[in-house]
PDB file of C-alpha atoms in Angstrom:
ATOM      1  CA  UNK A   1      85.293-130.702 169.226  1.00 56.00           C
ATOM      2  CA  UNK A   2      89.298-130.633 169.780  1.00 58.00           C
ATOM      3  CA  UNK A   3      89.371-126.998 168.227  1.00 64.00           C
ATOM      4  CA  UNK A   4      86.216-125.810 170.702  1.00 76.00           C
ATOM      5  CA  UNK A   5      87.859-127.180 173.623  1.00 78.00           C
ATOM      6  CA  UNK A   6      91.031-125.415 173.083  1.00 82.00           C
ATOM      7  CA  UNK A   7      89.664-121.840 171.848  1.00 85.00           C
ATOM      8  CA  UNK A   8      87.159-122.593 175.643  1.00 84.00           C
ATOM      9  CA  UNK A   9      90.633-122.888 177.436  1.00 86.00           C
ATOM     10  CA  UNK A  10      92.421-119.881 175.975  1.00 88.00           C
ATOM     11  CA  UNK A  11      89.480-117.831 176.920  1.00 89.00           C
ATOM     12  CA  UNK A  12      89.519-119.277 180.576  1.00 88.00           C
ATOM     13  CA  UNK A  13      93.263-118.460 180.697  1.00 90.00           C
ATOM     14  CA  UNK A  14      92.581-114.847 178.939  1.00 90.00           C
ATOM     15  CA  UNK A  15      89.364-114.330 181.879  1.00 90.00           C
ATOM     16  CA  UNK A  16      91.829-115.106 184.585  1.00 90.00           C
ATOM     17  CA  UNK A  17      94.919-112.548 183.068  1.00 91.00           C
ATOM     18  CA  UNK A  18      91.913-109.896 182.952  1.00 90.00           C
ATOM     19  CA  UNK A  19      90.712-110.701 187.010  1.00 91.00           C
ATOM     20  CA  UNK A  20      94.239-110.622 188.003  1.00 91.00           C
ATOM     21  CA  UNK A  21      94.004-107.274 186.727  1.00 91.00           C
ATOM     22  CA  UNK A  22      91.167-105.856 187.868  1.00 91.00           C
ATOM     23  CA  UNK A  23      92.208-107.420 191.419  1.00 91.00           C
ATOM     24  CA  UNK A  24      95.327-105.818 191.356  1.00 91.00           C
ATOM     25  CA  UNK A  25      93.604-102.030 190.406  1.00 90.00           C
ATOM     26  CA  UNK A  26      91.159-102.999 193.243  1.00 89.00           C
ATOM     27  CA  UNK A  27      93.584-103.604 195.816  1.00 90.00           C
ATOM     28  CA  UNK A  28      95.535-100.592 195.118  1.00 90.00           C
ATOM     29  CA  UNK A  29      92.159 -98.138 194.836  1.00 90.00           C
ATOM     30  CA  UNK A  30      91.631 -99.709 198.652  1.00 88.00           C
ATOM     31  CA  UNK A  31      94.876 -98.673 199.432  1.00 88.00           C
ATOM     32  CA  UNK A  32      94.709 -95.153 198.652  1.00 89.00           C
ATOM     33  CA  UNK A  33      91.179 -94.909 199.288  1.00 89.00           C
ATOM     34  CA  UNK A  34      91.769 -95.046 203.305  1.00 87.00           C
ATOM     35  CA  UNK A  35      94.462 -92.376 203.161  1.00 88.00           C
ATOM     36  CA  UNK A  36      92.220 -90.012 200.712  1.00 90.00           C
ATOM     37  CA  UNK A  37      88.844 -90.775 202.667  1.00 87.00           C
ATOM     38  CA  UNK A  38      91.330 -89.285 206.220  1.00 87.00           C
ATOM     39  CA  UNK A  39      91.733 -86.111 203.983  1.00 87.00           C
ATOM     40  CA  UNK A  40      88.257 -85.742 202.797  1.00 85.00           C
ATOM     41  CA  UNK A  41      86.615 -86.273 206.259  1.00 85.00           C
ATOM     42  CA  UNK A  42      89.315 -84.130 207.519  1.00 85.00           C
ATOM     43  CA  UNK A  43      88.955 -80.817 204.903  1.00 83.00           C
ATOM     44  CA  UNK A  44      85.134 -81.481 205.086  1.00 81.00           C
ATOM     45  CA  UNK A  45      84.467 -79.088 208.138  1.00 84.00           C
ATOM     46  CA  UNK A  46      86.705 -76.310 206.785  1.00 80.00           C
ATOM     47  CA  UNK A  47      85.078 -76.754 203.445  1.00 77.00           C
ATOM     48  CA  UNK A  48      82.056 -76.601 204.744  1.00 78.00           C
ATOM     49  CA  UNK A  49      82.596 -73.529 207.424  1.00 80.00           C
ATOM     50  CA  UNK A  50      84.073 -71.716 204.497  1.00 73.00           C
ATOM     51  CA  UNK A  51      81.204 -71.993 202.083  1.00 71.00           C
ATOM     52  CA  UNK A  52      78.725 -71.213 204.731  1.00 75.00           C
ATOM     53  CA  UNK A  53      81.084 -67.995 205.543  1.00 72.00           C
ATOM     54  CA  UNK A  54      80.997 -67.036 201.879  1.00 67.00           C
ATOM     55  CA  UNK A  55      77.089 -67.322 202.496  1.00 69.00           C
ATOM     56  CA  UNK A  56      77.263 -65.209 205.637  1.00 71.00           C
ATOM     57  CA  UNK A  57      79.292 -62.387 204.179  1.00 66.00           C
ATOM     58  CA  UNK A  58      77.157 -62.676 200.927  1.00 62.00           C
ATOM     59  CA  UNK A  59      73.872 -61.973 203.252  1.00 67.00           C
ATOM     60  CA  UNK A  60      75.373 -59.421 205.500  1.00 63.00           C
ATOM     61  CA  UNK A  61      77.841 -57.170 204.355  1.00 57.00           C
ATOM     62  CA  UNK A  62      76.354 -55.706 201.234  1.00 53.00           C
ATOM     63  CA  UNK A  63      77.358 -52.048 202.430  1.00 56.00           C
ATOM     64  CA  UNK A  64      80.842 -51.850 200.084  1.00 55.00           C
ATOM     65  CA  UNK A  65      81.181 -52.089 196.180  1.00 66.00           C
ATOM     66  CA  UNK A  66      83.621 -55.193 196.454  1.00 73.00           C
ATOM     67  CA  UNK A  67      83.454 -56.359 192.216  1.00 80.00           C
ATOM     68  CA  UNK A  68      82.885 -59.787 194.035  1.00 81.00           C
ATOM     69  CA  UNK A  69      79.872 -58.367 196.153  1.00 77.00           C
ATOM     70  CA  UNK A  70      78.104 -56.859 192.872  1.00 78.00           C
ATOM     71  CA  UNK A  71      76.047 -58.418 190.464  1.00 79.00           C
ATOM     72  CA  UNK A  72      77.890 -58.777 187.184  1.00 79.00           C
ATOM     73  CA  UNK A  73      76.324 -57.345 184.048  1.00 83.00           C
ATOM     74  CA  UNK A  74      78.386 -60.528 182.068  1.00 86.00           C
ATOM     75  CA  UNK A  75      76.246 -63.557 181.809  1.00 89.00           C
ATOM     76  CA  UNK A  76      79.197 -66.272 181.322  1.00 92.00           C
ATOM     77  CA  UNK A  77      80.067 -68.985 183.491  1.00 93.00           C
ATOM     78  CA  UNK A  78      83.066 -70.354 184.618  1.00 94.00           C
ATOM     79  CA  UNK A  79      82.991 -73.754 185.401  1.00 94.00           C
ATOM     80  CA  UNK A  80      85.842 -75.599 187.850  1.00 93.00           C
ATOM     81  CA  UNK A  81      85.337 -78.714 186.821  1.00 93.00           C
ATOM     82  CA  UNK A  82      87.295 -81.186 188.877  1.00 93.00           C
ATOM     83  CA  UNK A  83      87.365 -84.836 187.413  1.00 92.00           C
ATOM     84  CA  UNK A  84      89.735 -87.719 187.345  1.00 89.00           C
ATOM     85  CA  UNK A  85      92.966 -88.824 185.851  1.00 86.00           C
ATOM     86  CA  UNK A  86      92.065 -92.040 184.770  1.00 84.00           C
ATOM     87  CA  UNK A  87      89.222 -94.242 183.662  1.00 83.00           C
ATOM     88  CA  UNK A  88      87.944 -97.671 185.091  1.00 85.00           C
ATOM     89  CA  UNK A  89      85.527 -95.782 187.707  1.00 87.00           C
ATOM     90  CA  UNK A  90      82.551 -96.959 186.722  1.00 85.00           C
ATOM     91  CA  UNK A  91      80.430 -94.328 186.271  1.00 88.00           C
ATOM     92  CA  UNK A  92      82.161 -91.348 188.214  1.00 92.00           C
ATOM     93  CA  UNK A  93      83.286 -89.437 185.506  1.00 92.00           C
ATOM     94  CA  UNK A  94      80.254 -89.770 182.602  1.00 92.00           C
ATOM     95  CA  UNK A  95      77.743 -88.750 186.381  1.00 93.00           C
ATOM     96  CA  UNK A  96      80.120 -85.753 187.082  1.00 94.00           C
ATOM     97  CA  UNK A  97      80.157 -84.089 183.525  1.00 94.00           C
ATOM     98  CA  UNK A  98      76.632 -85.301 182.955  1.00 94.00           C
ATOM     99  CA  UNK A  99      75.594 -82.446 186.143  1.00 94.00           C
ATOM    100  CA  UNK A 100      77.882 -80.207 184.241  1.00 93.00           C
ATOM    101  CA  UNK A 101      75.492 -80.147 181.193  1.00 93.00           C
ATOM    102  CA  UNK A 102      72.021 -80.188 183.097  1.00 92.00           C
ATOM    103  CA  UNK A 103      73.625 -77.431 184.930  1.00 92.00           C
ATOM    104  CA  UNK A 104      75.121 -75.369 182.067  1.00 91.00           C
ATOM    105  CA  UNK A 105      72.372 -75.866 179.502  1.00 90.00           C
ATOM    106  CA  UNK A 106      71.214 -73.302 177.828  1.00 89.00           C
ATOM    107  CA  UNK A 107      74.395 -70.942 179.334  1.00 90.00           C
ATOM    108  CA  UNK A 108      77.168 -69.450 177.939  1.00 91.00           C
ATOM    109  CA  UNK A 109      79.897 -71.160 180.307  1.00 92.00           C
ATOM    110  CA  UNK A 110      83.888 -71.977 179.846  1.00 92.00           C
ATOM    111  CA  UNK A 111      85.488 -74.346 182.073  1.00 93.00           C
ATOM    112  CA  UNK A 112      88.463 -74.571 183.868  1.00 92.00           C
ATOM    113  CA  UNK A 113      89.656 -78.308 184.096  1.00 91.00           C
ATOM    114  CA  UNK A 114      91.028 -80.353 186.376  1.00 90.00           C
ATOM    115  CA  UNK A 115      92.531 -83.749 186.036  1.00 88.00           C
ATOM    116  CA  UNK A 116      93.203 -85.145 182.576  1.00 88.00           C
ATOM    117  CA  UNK A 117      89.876 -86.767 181.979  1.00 90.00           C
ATOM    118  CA  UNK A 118      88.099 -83.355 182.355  1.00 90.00           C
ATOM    119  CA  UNK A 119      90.690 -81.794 179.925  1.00 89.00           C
ATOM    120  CA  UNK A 120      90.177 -84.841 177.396  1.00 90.00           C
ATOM    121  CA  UNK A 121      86.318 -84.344 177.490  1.00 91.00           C
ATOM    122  CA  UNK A 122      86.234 -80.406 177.035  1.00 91.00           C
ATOM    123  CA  UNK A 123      89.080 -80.521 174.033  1.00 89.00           C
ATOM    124  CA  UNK A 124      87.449 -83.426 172.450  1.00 91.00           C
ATOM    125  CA  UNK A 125      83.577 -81.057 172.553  1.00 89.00           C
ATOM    126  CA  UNK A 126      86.024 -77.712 171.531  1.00 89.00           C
ATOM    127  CA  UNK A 127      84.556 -76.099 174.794  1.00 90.00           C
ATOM    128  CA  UNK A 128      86.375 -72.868 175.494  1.00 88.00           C
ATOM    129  CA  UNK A 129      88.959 -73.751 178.436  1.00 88.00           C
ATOM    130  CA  UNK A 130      90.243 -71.096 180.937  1.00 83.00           C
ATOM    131  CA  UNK A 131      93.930 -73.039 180.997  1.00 78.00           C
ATOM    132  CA  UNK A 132      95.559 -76.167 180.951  1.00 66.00           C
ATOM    133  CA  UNK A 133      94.897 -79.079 183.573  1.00 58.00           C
ATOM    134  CA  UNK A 134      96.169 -78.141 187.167  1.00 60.00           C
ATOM    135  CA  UNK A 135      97.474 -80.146 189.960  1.00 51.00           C
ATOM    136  CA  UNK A 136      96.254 -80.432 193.480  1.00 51.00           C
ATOM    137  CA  UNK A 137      99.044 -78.148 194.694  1.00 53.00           C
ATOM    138  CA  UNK A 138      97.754 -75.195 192.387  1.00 78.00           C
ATOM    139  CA  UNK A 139      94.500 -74.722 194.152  1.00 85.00           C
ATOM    140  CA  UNK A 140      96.120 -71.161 195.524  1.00 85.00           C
ATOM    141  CA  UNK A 141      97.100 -70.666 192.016  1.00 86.00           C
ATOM    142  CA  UNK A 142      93.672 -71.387 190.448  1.00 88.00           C
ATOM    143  CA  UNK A 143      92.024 -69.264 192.984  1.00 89.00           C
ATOM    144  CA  UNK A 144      94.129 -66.331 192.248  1.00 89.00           C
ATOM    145  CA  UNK A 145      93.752 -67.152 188.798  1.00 89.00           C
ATOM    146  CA  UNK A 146      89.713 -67.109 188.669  1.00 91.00           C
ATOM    147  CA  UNK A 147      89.752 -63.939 190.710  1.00 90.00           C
ATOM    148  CA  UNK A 148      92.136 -62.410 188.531  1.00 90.00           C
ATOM    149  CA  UNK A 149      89.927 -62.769 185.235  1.00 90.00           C
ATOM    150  CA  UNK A 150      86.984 -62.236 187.313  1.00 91.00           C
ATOM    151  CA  UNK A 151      88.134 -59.034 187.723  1.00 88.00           C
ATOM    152  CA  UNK A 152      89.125 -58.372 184.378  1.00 88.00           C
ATOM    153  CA  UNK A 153      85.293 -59.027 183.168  1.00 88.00           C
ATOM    154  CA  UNK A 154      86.517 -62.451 181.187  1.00 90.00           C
ATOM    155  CA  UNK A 155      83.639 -64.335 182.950  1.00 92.00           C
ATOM    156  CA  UNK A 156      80.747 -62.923 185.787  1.00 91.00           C
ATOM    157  CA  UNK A 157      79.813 -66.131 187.431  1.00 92.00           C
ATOM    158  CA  UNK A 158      82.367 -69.206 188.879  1.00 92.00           C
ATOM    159  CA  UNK A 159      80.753 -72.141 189.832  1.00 93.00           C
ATOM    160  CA  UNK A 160      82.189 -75.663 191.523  1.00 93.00           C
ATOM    161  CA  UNK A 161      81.591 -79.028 189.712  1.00 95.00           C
ATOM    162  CA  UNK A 162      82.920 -81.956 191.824  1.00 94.00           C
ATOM    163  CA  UNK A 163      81.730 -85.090 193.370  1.00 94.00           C
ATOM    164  CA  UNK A 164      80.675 -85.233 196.885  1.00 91.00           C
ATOM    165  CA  UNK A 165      82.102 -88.513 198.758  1.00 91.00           C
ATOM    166  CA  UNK A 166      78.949 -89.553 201.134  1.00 87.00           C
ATOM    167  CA  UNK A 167      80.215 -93.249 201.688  1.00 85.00           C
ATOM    168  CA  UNK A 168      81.925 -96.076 200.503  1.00 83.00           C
ATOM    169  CA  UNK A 169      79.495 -96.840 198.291  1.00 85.00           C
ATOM    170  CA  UNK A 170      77.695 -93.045 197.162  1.00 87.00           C
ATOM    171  CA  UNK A 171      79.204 -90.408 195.530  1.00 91.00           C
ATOM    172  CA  UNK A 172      77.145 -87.384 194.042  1.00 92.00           C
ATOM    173  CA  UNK A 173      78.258 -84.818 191.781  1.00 94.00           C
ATOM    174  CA  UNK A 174      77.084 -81.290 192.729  1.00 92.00           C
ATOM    175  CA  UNK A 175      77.940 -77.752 191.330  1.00 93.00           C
ATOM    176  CA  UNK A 176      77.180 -74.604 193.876  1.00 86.00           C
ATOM    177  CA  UNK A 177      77.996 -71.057 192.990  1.00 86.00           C
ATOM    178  CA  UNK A 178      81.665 -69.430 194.264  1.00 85.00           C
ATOM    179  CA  UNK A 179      80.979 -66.260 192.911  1.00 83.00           C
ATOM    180  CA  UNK A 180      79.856 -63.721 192.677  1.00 84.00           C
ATOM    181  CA  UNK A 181      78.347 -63.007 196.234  1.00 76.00           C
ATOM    182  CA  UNK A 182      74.746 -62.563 194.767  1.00 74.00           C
ATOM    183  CA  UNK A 183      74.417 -65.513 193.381  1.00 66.00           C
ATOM    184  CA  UNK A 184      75.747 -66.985 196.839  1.00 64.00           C
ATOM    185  CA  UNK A 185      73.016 -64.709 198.317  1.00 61.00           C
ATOM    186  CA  UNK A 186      70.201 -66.467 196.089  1.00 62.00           C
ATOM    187  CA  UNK A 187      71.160 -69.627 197.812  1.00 58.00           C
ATOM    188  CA  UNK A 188      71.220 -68.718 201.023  1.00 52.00           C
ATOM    189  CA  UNK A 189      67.878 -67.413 200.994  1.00 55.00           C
ATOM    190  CA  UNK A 190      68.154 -63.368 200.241  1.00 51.00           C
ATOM    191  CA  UNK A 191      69.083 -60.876 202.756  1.00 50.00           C
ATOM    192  CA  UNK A 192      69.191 -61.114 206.892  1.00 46.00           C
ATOM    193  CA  UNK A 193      69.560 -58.153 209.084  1.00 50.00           C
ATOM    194  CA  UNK A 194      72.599 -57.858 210.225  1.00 49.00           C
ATOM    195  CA  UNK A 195      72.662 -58.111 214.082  1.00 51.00           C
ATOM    196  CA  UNK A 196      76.830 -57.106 214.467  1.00 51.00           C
ATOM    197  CA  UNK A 197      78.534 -53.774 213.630  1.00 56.00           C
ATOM    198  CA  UNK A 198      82.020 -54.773 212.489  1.00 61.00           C
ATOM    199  CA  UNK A 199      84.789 -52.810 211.606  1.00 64.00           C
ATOM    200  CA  UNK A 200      87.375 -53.494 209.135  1.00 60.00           C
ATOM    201  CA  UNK A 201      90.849 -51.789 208.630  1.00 69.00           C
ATOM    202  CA  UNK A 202      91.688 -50.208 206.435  1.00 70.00           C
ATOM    203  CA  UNK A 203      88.252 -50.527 205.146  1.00 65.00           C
ATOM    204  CA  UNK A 204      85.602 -53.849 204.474  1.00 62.00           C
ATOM    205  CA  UNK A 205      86.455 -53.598 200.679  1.00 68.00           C
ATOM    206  CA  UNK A 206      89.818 -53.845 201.174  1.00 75.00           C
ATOM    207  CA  UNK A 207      89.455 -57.149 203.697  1.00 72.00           C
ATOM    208  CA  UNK A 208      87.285 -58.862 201.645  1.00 72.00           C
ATOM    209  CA  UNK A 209      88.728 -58.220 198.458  1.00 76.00           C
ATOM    210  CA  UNK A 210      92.029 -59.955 200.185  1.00 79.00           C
ATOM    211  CA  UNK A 211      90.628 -62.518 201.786  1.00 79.00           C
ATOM    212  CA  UNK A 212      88.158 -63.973 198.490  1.00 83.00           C
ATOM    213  CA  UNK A 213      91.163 -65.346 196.709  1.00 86.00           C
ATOM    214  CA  UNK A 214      91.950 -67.207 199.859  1.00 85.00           C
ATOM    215  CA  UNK A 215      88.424 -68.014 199.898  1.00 84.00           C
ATOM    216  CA  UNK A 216      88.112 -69.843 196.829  1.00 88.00           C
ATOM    217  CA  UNK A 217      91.546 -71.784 196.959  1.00 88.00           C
ATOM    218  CA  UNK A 218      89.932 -73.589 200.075  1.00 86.00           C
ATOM    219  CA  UNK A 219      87.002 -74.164 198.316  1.00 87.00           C
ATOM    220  CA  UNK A 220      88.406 -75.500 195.205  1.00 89.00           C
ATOM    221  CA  UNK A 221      90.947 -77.837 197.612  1.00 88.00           C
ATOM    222  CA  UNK A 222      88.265 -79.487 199.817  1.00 88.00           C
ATOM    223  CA  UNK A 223      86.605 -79.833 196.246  1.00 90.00           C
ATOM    224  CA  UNK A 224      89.822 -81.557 194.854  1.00 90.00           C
ATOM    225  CA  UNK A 225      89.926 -83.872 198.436  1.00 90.00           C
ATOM    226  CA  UNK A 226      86.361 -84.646 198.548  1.00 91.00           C
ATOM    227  CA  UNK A 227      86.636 -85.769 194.426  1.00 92.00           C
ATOM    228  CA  UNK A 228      89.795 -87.810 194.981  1.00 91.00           C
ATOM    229  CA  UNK A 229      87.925 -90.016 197.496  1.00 92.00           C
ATOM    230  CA  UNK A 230      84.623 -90.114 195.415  1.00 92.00           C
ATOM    231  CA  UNK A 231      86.850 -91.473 192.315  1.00 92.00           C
ATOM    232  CA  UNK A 232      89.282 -94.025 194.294  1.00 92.00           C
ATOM    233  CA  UNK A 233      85.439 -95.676 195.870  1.00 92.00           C
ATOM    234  CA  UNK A 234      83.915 -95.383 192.593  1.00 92.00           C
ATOM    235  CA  UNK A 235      87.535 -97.359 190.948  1.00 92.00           C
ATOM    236  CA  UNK A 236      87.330 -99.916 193.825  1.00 91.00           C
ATOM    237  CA  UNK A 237      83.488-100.565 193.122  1.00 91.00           C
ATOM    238  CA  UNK A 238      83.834-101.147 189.624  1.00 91.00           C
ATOM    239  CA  UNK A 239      86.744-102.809 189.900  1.00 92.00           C
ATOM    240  CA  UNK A 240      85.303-105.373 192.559  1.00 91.00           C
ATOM    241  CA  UNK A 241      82.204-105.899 190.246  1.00 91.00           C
ATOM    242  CA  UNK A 242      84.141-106.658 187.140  1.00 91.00           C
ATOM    243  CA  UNK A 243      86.248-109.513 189.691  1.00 92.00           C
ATOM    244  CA  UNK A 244      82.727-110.895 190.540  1.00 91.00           C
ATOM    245  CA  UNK A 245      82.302-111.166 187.128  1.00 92.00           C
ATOM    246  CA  UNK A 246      85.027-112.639 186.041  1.00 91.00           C
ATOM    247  CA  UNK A 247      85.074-115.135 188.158  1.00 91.00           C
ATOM    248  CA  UNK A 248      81.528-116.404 187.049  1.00 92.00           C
ATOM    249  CA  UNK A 249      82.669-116.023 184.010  1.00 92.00           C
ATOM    250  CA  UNK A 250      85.309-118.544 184.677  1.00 91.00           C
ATOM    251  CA  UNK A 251      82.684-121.011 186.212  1.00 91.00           C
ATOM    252  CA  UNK A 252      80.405-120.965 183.511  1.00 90.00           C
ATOM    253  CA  UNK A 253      83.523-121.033 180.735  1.00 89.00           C
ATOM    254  CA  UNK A 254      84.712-124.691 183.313  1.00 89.00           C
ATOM    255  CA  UNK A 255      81.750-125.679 183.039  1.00 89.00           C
ATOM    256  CA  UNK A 256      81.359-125.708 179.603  1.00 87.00           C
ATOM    257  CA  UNK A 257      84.940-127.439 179.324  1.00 86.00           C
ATOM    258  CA  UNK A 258      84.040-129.765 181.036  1.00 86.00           C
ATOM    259  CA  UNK A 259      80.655-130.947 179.211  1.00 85.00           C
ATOM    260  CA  UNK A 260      82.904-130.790 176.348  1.00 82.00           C
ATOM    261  CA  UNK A 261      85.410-132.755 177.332  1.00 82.00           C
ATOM    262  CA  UNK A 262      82.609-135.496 178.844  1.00 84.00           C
ATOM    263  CA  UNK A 263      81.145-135.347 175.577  1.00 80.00           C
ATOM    264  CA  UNK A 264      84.398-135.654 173.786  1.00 79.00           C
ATOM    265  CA  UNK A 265      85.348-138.915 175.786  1.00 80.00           C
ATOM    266  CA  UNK A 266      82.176-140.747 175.591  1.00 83.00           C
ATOM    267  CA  UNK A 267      81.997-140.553 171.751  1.00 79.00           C
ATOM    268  CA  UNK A 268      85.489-142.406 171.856  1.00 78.00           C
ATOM    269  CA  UNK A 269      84.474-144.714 174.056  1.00 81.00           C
ATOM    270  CA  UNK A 270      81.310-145.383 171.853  1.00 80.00           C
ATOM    271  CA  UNK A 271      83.671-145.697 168.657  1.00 76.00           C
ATOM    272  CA  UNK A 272      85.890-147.798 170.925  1.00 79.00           C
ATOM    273  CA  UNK A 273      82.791-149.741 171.146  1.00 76.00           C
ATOM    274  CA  UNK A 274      81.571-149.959 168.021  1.00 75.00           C
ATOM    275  CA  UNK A 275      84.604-150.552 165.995  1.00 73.00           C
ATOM    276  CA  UNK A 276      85.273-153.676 168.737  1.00 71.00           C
ATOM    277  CA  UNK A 277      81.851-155.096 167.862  1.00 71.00           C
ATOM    278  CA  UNK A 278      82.391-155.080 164.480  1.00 66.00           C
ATOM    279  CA  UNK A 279      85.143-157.213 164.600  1.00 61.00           C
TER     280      UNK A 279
END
């Protein structure tokens, strides 16, 4: 019974060593989370403005043979897959590269990671990456980048893979086409009429040939901000469950110690007993 009670109080002590833990990582994901969910809410109206642009120009001005404007006779995929740097997020990474394969099956995709969990997954499957893991200050890099080999005829379709942050408590991975501007136009419905002559100079293949690269590095940022939220809520979710659980695990563990320890007194008291009646 001695042994029992002792190997019942280590595990209390080693329950409590694991909450302080999880306390501590859920303290500091509410910390961050505040600062990150400003930057999110605050990149979400660009983001969004810019992908409905890319939607606009994709509908309207189909008059030029921008290489981003045609429809590309190569049938691989590019995926920017933008995941997190650590683990002990509940479920935000295994939901994010989970969309990944419902949206890539059956293609013939590569990826371009970001954050060291995405590059862990994709190296441990042997899935063809376009580089190394980037930071959040090479979106401008990445965009230039993407264009750059979408150019060269490397890949014909770049699509998004991130995880929208709704709320405190949802996040929802999504993946929506960057490129090229057909597959933009499928989304948006087909063709409009266009209602507005505009002019470029020098020409419209020239301006929007300069201006995608630009394009795309705001695209891939807000999807960077927006992801960085979505994985601090997710951290500070599981990490306030598994604190909840610990400390009923404690409880019950006390509990137990303490019917032990009941029990363990009463049966001296009954040998006390005993041995003093049969004397």
């Amino acid at each position: 019974m001695a042994s029992n009670m002792k190997a019942v109080k280590l595990r209390i002590k080693s329950v409590q060593s694991t909450m302080q833990i999880t306390k501590a990582m859920e303290l500091v994901a509410s910390s961050k989370l505040r600062k990150a969910k400003e930057r999110a809410e605050v990149c979400r109206p660009y983001f969004t403005e810019l992908h409905e642009t890319l939607k606009e120009i994709a509908r309207e001005n189909t008059d030029f043979s921008s290489v981003y404007a045609k429809e590309s006779s190569n049938n691989k995929t590019c995926y920017v897959v933008i995941a997190g740097d650590r683990g002990l997020a509940g479920g935000y990474n295994t939901n994010l590269f989970k969309c990944l394969e419902a949206s890539a099956e059956g293609k013939d995709y590569m990826v371009l990671p970001v954050g060291k969990k995405a590059v862990d997954y994709f190296r441990q499957r042997e899935i063809e990456a376009l580089t190394e893991q980037f930071a959040e200050a090479g979106s401008i890099e990445m965009a230039n980048m993407l264009c750059t080999e979408f150019r060269k005829g490397t890949f014909g379709h770049i699509e998004l893979c991130y995880t929208v942050f709704n709320s405190m408590l949802s996040q929802q991975p999504e993946v929506f086409s960057m490129l090229p501007m057909t597959d933009i136009r499928e989304e948006s419905g087909g063709k409009i009429e266009t209602k507005n002559l505009i002019l470029y100079e020098p020409d419209g293949e020239t301006v929007f040939d300069a201006i995608v690269p630009e394009y795309l590095a705001g695209l891939v940022y807000g999807g960077i901000c927006e992801s960085t939220a979505s994985e601090l809520a997710a951290r500070r979710m599981a990490m306030d469950a598994a604190t909840s659980n610990a400390e009923e695990m404690i409880d019950q563990l006390n509990l137990y110690y303490n019917r032990a320890r009941q029990a363990s007194i009463t049966q001296e008291i009954t040998e006390i007993v005993a041995g003093a009646e049969g004397l």
